[in-house]
Coordinates of C-alpha atoms and ligand atoms in Angstrom, one line a residue:
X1 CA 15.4 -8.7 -22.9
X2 CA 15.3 -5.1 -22.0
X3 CA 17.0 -4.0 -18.3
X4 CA 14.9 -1.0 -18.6
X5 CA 18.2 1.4 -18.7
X6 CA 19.8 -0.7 -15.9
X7 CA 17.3 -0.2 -13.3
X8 CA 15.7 -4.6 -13.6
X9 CA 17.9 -5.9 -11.0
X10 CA 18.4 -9.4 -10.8
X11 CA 20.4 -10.0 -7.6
X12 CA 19.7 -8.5 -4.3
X13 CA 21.3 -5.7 -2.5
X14 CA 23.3 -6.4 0.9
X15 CA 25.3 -4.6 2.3
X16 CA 26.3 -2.7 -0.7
X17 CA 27.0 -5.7 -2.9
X18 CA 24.5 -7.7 -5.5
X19 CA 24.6 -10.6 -4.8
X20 CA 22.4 -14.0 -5.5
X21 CA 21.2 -17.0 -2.7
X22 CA 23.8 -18.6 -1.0
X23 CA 23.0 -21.7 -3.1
X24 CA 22.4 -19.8 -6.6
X25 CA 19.0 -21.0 -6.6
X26 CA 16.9 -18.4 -8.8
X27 CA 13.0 -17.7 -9.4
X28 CA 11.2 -17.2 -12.5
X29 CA 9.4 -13.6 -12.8
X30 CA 6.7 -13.5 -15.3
X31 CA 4.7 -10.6 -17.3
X32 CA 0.5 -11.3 -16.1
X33 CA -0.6 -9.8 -19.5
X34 CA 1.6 -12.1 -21.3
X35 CA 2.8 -15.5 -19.8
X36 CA 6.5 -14.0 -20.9
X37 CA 9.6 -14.5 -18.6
X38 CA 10.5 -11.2 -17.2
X39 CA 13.6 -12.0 -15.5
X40 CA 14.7 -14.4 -12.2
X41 CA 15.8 -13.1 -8.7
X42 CA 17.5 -14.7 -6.3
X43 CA 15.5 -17.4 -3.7
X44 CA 17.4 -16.1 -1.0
X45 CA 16.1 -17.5 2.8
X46 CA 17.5 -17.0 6.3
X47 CA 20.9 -16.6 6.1
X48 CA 21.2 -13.8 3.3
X49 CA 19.0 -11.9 5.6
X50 CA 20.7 -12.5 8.7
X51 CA 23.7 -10.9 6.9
X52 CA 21.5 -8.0 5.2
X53 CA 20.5 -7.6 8.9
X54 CA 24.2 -7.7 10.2
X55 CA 24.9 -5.0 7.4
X56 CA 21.7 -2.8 8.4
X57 CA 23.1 -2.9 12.2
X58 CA 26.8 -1.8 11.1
X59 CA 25.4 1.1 9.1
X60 CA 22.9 2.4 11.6
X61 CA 25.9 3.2 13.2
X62 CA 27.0 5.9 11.1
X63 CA 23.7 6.9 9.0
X64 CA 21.8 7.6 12.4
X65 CA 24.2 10.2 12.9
X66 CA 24.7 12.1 9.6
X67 CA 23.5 15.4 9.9
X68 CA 20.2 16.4 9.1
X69 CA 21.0 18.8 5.7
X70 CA 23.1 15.5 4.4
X71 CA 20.4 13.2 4.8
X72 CA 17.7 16.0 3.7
X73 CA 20.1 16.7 0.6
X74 CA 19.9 13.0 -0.5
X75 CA 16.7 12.4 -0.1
X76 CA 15.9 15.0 -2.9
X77 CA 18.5 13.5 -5.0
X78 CA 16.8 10.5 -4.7
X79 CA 13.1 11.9 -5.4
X80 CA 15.1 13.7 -8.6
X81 CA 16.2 10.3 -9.7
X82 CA 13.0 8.5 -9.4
X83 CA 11.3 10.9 -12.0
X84 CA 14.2 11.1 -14.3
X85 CA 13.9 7.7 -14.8
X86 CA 10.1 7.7 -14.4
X87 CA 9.5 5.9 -17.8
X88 CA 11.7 3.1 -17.2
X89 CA 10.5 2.3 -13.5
X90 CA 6.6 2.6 -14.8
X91 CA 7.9 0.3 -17.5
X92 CA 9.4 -2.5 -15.4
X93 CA 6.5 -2.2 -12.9
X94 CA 3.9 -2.6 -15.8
X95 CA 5.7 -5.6 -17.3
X96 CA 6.0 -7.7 -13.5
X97 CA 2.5 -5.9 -12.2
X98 CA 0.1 -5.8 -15.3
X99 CA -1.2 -2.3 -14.1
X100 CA -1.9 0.3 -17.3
X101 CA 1.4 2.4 -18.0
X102 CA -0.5 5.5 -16.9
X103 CA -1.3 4.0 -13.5
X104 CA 2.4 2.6 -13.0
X105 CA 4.2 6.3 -14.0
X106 CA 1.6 7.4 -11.2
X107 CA 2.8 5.5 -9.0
X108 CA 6.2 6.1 -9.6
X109 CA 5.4 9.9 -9.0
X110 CA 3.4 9.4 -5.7
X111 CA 6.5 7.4 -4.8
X112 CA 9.3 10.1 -5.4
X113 CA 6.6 12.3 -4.2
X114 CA 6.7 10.5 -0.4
X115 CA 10.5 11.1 -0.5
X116 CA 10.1 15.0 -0.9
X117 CA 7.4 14.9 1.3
X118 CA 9.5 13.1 4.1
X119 CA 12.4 14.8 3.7
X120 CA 10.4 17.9 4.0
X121 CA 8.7 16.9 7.3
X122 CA 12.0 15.3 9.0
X123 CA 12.9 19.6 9.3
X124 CA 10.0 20.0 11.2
X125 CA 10.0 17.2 13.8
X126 CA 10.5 19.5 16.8
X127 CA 10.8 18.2 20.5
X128 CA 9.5 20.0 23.2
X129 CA 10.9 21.6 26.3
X130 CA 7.9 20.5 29.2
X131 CA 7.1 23.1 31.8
X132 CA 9.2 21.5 35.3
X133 CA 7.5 21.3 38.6
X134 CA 10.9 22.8 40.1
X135 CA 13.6 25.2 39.4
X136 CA 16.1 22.8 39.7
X137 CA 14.9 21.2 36.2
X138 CA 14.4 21.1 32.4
X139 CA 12.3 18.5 31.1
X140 CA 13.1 17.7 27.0
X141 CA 11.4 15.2 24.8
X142 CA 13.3 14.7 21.9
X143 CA 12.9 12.2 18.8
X144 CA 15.7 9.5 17.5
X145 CA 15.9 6.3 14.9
X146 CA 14.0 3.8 16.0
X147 CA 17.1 1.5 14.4
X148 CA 17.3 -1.3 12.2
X149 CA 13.6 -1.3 10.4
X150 CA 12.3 -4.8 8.4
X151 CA 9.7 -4.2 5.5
X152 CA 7.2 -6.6 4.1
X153 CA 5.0 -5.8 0.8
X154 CA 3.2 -6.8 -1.2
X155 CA 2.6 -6.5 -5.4
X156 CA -0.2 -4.4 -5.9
X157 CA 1.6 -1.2 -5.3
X158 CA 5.1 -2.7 -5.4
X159 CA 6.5 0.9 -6.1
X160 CA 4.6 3.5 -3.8
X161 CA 4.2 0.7 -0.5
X162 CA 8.1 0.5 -0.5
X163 CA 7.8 4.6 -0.9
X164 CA 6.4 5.1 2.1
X165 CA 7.9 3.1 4.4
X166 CA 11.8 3.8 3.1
X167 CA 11.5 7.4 2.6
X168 CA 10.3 8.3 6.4
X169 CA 12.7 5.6 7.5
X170 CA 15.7 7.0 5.7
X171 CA 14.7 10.3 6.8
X172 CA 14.3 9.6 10.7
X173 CA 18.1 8.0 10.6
X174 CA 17.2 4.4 10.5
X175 CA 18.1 1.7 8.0
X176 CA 16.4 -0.6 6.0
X177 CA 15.9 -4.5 5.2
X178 CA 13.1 -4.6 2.9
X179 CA 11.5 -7.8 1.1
X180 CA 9.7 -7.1 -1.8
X181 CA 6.4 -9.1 -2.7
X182 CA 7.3 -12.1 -4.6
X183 CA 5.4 -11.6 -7.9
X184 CA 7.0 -8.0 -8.0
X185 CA 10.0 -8.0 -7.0
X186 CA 11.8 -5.8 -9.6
X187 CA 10.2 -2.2 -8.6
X188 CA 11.5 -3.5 -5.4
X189 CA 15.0 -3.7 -6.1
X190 CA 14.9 -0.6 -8.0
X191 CA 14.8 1.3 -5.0
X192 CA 18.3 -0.1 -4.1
X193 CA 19.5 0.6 -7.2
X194 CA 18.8 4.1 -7.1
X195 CA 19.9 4.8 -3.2
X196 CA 23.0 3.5 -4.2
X197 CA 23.0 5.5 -7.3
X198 CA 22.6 8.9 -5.5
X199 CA 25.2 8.0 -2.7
X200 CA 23.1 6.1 0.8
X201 CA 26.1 4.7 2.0
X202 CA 26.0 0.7 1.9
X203 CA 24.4 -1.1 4.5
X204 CA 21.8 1.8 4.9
X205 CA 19.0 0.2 2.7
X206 CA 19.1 -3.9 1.9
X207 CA 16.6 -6.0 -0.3
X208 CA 16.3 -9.2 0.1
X209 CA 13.8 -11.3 -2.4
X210 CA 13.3 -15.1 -1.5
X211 CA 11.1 -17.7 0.8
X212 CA 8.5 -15.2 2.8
X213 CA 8.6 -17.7 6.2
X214 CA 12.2 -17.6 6.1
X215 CA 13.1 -13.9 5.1
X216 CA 10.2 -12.9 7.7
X217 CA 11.6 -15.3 10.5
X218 CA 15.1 -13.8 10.5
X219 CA 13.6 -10.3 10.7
X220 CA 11.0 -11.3 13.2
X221 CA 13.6 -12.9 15.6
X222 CA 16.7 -10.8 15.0
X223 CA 17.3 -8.6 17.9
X224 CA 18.8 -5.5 15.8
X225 CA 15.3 -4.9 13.9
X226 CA 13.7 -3.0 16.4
X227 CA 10.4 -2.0 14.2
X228 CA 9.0 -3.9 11.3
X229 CA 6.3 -2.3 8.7
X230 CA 4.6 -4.9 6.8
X231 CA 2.0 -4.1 4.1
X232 CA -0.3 -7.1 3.0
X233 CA -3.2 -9.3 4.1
X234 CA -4.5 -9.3 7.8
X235 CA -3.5 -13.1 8.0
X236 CA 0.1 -12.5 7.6
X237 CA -0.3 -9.4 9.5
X238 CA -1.5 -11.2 12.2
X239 CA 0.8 -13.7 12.1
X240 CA 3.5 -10.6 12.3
X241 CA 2.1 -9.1 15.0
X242 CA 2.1 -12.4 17.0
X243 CA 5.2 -12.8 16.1
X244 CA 6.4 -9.8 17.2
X245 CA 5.6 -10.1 20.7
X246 CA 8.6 -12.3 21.9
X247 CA 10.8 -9.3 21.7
X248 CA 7.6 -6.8 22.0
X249 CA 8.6 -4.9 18.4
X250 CA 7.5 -1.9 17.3
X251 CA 5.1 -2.8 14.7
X252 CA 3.2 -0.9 12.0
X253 CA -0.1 -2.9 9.7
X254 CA -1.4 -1.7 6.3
X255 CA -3.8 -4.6 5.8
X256 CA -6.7 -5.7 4.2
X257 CA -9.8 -3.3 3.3
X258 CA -13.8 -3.9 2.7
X259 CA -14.6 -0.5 1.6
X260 CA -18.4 0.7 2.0
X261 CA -18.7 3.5 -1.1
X262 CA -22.8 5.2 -0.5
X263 CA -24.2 7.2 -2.5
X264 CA -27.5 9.1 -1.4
X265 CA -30.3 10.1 -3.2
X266 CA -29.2 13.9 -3.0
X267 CA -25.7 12.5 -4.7
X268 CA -24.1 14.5 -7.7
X269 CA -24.9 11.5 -9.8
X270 CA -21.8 11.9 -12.6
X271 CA -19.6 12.5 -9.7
X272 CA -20.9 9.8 -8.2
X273 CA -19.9 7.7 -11.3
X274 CA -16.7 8.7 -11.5
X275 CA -15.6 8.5 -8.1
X276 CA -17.0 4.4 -8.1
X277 CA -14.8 4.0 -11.5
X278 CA -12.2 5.1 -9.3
X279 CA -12.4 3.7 -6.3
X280 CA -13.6 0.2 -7.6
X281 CA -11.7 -0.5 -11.1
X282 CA -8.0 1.4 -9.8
X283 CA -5.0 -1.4 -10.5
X284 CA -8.2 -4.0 -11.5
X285 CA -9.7 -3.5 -8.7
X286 CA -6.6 -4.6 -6.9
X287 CA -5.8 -1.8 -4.1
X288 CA -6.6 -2.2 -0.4
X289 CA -9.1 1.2 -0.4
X290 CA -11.0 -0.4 -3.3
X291 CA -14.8 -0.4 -3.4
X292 CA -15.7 -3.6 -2.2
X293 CA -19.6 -2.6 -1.5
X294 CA -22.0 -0.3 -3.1
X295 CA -24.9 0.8 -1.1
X296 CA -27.0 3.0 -3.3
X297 CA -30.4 4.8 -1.9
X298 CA -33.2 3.4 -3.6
X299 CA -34.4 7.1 -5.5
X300 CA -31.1 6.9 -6.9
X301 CA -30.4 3.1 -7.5
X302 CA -31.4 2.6 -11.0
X303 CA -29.9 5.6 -12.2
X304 CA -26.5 5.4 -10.6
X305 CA -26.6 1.4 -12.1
X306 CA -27.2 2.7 -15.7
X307 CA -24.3 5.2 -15.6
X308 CA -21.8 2.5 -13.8
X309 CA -22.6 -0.1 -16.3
X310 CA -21.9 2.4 -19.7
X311 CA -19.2 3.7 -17.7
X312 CA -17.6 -0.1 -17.2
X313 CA -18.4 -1.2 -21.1
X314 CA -16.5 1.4 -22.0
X315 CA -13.3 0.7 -20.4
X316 CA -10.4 -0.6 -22.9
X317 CA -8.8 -3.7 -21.6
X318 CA -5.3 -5.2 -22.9
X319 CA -1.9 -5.1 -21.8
X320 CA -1.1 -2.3 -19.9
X321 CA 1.7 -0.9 -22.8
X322 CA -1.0 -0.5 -25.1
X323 CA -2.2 3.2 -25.6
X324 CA -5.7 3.4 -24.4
X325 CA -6.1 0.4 -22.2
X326 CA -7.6 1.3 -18.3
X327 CA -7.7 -2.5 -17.1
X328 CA -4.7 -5.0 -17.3
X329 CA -4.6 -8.3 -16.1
X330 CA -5.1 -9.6 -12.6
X331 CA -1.9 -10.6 -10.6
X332 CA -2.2 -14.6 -10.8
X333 CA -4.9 -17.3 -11.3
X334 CA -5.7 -17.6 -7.5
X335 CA -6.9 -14.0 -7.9
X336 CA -9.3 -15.1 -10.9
X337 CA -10.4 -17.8 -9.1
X338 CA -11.4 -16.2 -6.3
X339 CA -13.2 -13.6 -8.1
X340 CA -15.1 -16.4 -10.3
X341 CA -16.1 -17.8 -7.2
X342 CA -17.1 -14.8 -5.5
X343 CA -19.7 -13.6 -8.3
X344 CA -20.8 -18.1 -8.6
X345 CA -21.6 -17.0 -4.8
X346 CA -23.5 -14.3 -5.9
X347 CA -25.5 -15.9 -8.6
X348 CA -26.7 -18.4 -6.7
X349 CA -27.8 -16.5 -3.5
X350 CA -30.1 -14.3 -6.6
X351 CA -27.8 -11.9 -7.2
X352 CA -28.1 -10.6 -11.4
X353 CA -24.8 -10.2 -13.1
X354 CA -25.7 -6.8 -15.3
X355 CA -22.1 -6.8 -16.8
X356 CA -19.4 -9.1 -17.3
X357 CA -18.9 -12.5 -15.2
X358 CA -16.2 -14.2 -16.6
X359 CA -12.7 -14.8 -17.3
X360 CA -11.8 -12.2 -20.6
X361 CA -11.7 -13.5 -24.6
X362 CA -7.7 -11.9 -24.0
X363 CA -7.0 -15.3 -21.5
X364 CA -3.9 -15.1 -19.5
X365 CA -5.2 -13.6 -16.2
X366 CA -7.9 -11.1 -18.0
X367 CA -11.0 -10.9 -16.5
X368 CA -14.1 -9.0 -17.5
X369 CA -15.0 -6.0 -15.2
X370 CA -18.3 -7.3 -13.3
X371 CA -21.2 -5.5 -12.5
X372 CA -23.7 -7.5 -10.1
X373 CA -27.0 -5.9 -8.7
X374 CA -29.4 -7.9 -5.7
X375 CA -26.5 -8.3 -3.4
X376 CA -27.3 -9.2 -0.1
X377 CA -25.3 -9.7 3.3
X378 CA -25.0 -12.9 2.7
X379 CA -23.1 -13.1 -0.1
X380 CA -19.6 -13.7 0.1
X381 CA -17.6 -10.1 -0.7
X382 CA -20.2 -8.8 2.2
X383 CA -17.0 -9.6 4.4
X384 CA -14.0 -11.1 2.5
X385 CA -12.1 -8.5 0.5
X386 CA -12.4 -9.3 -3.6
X387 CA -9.6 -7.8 -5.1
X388 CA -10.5 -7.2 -8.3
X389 CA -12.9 -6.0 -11.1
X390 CA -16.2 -6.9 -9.4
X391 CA -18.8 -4.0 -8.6
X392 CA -21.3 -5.4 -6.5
X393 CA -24.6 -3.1 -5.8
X394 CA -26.9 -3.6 -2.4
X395 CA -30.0 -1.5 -2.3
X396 CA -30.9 0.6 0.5
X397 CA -34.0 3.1 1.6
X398 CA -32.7 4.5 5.2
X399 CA -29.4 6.5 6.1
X400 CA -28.8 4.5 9.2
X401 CA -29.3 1.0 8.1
X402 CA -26.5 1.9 5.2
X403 CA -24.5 3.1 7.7
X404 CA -24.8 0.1 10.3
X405 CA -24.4 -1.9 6.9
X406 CA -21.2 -0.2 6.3
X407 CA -19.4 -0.7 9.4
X408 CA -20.7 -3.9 10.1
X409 CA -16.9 -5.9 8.8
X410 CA -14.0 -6.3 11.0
X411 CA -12.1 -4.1 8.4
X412 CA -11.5 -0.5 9.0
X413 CA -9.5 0.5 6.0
X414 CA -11.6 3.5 3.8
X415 CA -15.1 4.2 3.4
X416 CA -16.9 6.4 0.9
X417 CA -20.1 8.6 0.5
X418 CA -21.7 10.7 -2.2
X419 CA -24.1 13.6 -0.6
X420 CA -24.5 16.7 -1.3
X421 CA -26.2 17.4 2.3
X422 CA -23.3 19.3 4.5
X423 CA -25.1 17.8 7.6
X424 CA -25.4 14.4 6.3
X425 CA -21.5 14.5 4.8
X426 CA -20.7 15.0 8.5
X427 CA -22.5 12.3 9.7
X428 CA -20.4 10.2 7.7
X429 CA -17.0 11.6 9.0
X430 CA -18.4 11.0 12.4
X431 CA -20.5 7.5 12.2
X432 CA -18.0 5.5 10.0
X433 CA -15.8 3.4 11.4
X434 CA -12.9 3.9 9.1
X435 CA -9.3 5.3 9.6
X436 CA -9.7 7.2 6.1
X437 CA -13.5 8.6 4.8
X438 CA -13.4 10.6 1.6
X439 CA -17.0 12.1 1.0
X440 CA -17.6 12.9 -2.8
X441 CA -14.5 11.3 -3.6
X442 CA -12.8 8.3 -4.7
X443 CA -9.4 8.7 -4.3
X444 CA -8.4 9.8 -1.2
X445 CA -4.7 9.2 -1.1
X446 CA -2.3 12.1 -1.1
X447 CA 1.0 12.5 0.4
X448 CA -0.2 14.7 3.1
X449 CA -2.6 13.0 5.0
X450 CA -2.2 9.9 7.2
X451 CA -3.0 6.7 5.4
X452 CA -3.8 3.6 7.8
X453 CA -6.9 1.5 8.9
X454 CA -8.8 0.9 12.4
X455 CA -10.1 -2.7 13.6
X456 CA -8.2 -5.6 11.6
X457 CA -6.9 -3.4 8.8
X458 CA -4.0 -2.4 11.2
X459 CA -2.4 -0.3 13.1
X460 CA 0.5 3.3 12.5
X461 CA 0.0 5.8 9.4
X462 CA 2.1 6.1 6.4
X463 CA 2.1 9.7 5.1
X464 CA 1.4 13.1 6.4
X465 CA 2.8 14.2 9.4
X466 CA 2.3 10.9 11.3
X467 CA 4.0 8.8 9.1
X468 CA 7.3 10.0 10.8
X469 CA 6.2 8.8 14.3
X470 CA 6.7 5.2 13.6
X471 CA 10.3 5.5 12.7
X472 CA 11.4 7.3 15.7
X473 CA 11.2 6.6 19.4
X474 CA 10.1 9.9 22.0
X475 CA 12.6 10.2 24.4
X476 CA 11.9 11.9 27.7
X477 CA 14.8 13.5 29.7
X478 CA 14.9 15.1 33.0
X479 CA 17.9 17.5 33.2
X480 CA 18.3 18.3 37.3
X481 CA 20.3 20.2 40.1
X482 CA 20.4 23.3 38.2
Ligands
NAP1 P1 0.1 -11.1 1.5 O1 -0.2 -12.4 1.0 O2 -0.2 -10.8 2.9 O3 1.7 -10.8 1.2 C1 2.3 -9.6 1.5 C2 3.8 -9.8 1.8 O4 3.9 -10.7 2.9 C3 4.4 -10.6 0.6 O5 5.7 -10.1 0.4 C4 4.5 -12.0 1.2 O6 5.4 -12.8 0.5 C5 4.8 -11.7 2.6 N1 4.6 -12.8 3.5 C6 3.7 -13.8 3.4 N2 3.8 -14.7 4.5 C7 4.8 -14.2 5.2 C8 5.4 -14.7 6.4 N3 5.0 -15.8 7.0 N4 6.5 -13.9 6.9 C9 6.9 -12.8 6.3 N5 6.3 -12.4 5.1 C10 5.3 -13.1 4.6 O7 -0.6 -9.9 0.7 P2 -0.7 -9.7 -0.9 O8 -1.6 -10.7 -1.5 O9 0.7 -9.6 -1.4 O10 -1.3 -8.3 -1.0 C11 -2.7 -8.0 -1.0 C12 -3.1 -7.6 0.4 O11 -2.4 -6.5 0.9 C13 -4.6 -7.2 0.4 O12 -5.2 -7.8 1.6 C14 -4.6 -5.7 0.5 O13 -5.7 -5.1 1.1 C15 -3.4 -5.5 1.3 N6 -2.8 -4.1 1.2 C16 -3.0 -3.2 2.2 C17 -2.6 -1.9 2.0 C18 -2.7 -0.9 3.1 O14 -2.0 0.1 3.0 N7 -3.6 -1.1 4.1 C19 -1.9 -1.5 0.8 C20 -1.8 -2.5 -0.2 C21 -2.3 -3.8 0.0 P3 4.9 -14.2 -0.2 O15 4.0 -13.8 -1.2 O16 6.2 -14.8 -0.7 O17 4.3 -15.1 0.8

């Protein structure tokens, strides 16, 4: 069994030490593409968290107070040992993910890419001295760790959704409990492994894999974890947030998309294209800014479904080591089953499956990319998220009724459109309800801008400038009798 070059951890990281549960009791991680074991991590609960917390608190202490070049100097260290062992992390994440290699090394690059990015910004985090109504004073507002910080992700991006939370957090001051998703928990664990390596003191970042209710209780109820950052559905999220309010947290929510993706008549039509095969069949159709609803102008309609469909037959499917292959397996059976009962939905409210439809000759958790025209609002992906390979076309004559169509979902995640009309692209920034819009493009994400939804896809940015804010608390302080 490979350790990809020491970086597969098996035990989790507390204070310093790896360690297992308290009670030695292990789960089984498996490879999607193949059914093979992967490894086991510890099933560690409440109290291995409580003391990951303890640990956290101690070294808050200390790492808050480092000085700004020593925590700037490690955090480069850090991005320079993420890509020197690029290979082997994209490696590990393919064989416990199932995402093509090329998409995992990606990710591994947007990941080490956050950490320059943050320790970049943390330079720039100025206060402000505040104009004083008297002589007598000097008003400051100055920024400081927030303190303790819990993190919650989830598999799809097990790599990069751990990137951006720990690198702003490490560079504010603050330190880290993070739990991993459980079907990923390796790329997770990794990130310990290679703090440590480059010199975080121990105690500053913890990972804790093990029973979700009970990890997340101790974080949610523990007085030291002053912020928690969660990244998965909007139930849980919810739950979080509720949660959260007995000791009024500081919270930040990545959840669940239902992106709208339009394309006009007056569309680039192979841009068009390309952006959809982007923004629909990324990680299997697996990412939270996925494509979960085409709206295509009738003048264009036909055309734009001929090019999608050659575009999605051509697509080479396997396991995600194999040269050439675009589309691995999905994460788990629930996720097949929920797409097989999404396009059954479909299909029987009239909707024509063009492409695809059904679980891949591969087996395991294959499935074939989906093309499906006549959708309507009632069908079910009109407002539950699909996560996964399923394009799904609605037809549309008028610019206003798409757009109403578009925003009419309690998500708020990213939203697409394909014009080539400078008015009408403004329009779009203006009349869709979504925190991100990318307008002749489908993929959106950079290290620069601030990624996070509106309405129930949650709530703080991760990236750009703004993804510092949530680690830090403002301060206001009135210096007087001068
Ligand atoms: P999930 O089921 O909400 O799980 C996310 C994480 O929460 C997992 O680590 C999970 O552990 C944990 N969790 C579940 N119940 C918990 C509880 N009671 N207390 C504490 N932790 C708990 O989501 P997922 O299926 O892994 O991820 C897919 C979802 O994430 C999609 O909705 C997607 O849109 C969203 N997402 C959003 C963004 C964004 O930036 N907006 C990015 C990526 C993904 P267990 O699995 O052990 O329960």
């Amino acid at each position: 069994m490979s350790n990809f070059n020491g970086l597969m951890q098996q035990a989790n990281l507390i204070g310093g030490q790896w360690v297992g549960a308290d009670d030695g009791d292990t789960t089984e991680i498996n490879n999607p593409a193949t059914g093979a074991v992967v490894g086991t991590v510890p099933n560690a609960g409440h109290d291995e968290t409580e003391r990951a917390i303890a640990a956290a608190s101690q070294a808050f202490k200390s790492w808050s107070k480092t000085s700004l070049a020593e925590r700037v100097g490690l955090l480069h260290k850090l991005h320079d040992a993420l890509m020197d062992n690029q290979e082997d992390l994209a490696q590990l994440l393919t064989a416990e993910q199932g995402k093509p290699l090329f998409e995992a090394r990606g990710e591994i690059a947007i990941g080490a890419a956050y950490v320059r990015w943050f320790a970049e910004e943390i330079r720039r985090t100025k206060g402000e001295i505040i104009p004083a109504p008297s002589n007598d004073k000097r008003l400051l507002v100055t920024h400081h760790p927030v303190g303790v910080v819990g993190m919650i992700t989830p598999w799809n991006f097990p790599s990069s959704m751990l990137a951006r939370k720990i690198a702003p957090a490490l560079a504010a001051g603050c330190t880290v409990v993070a739990k991993p998703a459980p079907q990923t928990p390796y790329s997770g664990l990794a990130w310990g492994k290679l703090c440590q390596d480059v010199g975080f003191p121990d105690g500053v970042v913890n990972i804790v894999t093990g029973d979700a209710p009970a990890i997340g209780g101790a974080i949610m109820s523990n007085k030291e974890v002053r912020k928690v950052t969660f990244t998965g559905s909007t139930n849980v999220g919810k739950l979080l947030i509720r949660q959260s309010a007995d000791q009024v947290k500081k919270v930040s929510m990545e959840l669940g998309g239902n992106a709208p993706f339009i394309v006009f008549d007056d569309a680039d039509l192979d841009a068009a294209v390309e952006g959809a095969m982007i923004a629909k069949f990324r990680n299997m159709g697996q990412t939270c800014v996925c494509t979960n609803r085409f709206y295509v102008q009738a003048g264009i309609h036909d055309a734009f479904v001929a090019k999608l469909k050659d575009a999605i037959a051509a697509m080479k499917i396997g396991d995600g080591t194999e040269d050439g292959v675009v589309q691995g397996p999905l994460i788990d059976e629930n996720a097949v089953k929920k797409v097989e009962g999404m396009i059954a939905d479909a299909k029987a409210k009239g909707g024509e499956v063009v492409l695809g439809g059904g679980r891949h000759a591969l087996g395991q958790t294959f499935f074939e990319p989906t093309l499906i025209t006549g959708a309507t609002s009632e069908m079910q992906f009109t407002t539950d998220e699909i996560f996964g390979p399923l394009a799904a076309i609605y037809k549309f004559e008028d610019e206003d009724a798409a757009v109403a169509a578009a925003n009419a979902t309690d998500y708020g995640l990213a939203a697409y459109a394909y014009t080539k009309d400078l008015a009408r692209a403004f329009r779009m920034n203006e009349g869709l309800e979504y925190g991100m819009v990318g307008i002749n493009s489908g993929l959106i994400t950079t290290v620069e801008a601030p990624f996070g939804g509106v309405k129930e896809s949650g709530m703080g940015k991760e990236g750009g400038s703004q993804g510092l804010e949530d680690y830090q608390i403002t301060k206001y302080t009135c210096v007087a009798g001068l």
